[in-house]
Amino acid sequence: LANGTWQIYDPERVLESVRTREEAASTVMPCGVALPHPRRCLGESLGETVLAVGRTTTPVPFSVGGKSGGVADLFFLLLCKDERTHLHTLARLTRILQREDCLASLRAAESARQLLVALVDAEAEVLP
C-alpha cells in the first residue's frame, strides 16, 4: 500500500529499516494497534512523508525476527522525511489511538473513507 504511493524511492531500505526497528522493540500497543516505523527518518528514500493504514478483520500475531510483539488488527505505517514530523505525528497518533471510541470507530469503518473520517474526527476531538 505504501509503496503504491510512489513516494518511496528505496522500498528495500525502508522495509529493512522498519524490520530493524521492530526487532529492537515491537510497536504493538496493548489495544491491538501497531505503529511500525523506522528508528531514523529516511528523507532521501522518500518523496513525501507517508502514513499507510491497514486493518485486518481479526487480530493477527505481529512479530519480526521470531520475536512476538503481540497481536494487532490496526496498523499505522509511519514513514517521515524528517525527525520533527516523525515525532509530531507519532505523538498525535498515540494520543488519538488511546481513545476507545476512536478505536471502535476505526474497527467499525466499512470503507477506507469511513476509516479516514473516523481518524480525522478523533484528531479534532483530541487536538482541537
XYZ file of C-alpha atoms in Angstrom:
128
model
C 0.000 0.000 0.000
C 2.684 2.490 0.996
C 4.855 1.594 -1.971
C 1.909 2.271 -4.305
C 2.046 5.963 -3.383
C 5.197 6.368 -5.496
C 6.660 8.338 -2.577
C 9.035 5.547 -1.542
C 12.186 5.732 -3.648
C 14.063 2.886 -1.946
C 11.495 0.312 -0.744
C 14.112 -2.280 0.247
C 15.894 0.195 2.539
C 12.612 1.372 4.040
C 11.440 -2.201 4.702
C 14.771 -3.150 6.266
C 14.680 -0.053 8.493
C 11.168 -0.899 9.707
C 12.155 -4.519 10.355
C 15.252 -3.468 12.295
C 13.159 -1.145 14.468
C 10.569 -3.843 15.158
C 13.276 -6.347 16.068
C 14.673 -3.890 18.619
C 11.263 -3.268 20.243
C 7.808 -4.075 18.993
C 5.487 -1.178 18.241
C 2.336 -3.131 19.109
C 0.228 -1.360 21.721
C -1.932 -3.304 24.235
C -5.059 -2.028 22.444
C -4.225 -4.076 19.328
C -2.641 -1.295 17.289
C 0.812 -1.497 15.708
C 2.776 1.594 14.702
C 5.643 0.219 12.604
C 8.207 2.857 11.708
C 11.967 3.125 11.222
C 14.146 4.292 14.105
C 15.656 7.041 11.948
C 13.949 9.116 9.285
C 14.749 8.178 5.721
C 14.457 11.534 3.981
C 16.472 10.560 0.914
C 14.411 7.374 0.487
C 11.084 9.219 0.455
C 9.443 11.786 -1.790
C 6.980 12.844 0.909
C 6.005 11.621 4.356
C 3.770 8.531 4.138
C 1.203 7.250 6.622
C -0.378 3.987 5.491
C -3.250 2.496 7.478
C -4.261 -1.142 7.372
C -6.857 -3.194 9.197
C -7.493 -6.907 9.485
C -10.838 -8.491 10.303
C -9.327 -10.357 13.252
C -6.182 -9.660 15.279
C -3.042 -11.273 13.898
C 0.269 -12.037 15.595
C 2.672 -9.224 14.861
C 6.243 -10.375 15.164
C 9.537 -9.732 13.445
C 12.580 -11.959 13.521
C 10.818 -14.564 15.665
C 10.091 -12.089 18.466
C 6.419 -11.829 19.281
C 5.166 -8.332 19.835
C 1.570 -9.275 20.486
C -1.485 -9.173 18.270
C -2.866 -6.306 16.252
C -5.717 -5.581 13.889
C -4.933 -1.928 13.152
C -1.622 -0.941 11.570
C -0.228 2.547 11.006
C 2.992 2.531 8.983
C 4.735 5.843 9.580
C 7.490 6.932 7.194
C 8.674 10.507 7.658
C 11.210 12.616 5.825
C 12.379 14.441 8.965
C 12.608 13.932 12.748
C 10.248 16.765 13.653
C 7.421 15.404 11.508
C 8.110 11.885 12.764
C 7.922 12.794 16.452
C 4.943 15.104 15.970
C 2.939 12.523 14.003
C 3.826 9.642 16.317
C 2.767 11.674 19.365
C -0.543 12.670 17.734
C -1.322 9.116 16.670
C -0.534 7.760 20.119
C -2.900 10.250 21.770
C -5.665 9.607 19.258
C -5.365 5.827 19.478
C -5.687 5.813 23.266
C -9.368 6.686 22.877
C -11.632 3.640 22.972
C -14.301 5.431 20.919
C -11.773 6.132 18.190
C -10.621 2.525 18.116
C -14.226 1.340 17.926
C -14.918 3.724 15.020
C -11.802 2.619 13.161
C -12.706 -1.028 13.607
C -16.334 -0.452 12.567
C -15.497 1.553 9.430
C -16.851 -0.153 6.326
C -14.644 1.680 3.838
C -11.318 3.449 3.623
C -13.191 6.747 3.501
C -15.063 5.969 6.747
C -11.809 4.977 8.400
C -10.212 8.266 7.347
C -13.210 10.278 8.584
C -13.093 8.452 11.951
C -9.395 9.237 12.299
C -9.795 12.908 11.348
C -12.790 13.293 13.710
C -10.845 11.730 16.583
C -7.901 14.029 15.903
C -10.197 17.070 16.030
C -11.559 15.953 19.413
C -8.179 15.156 20.946
C -6.198 18.029 19.469
C -8.540 20.941 18.765
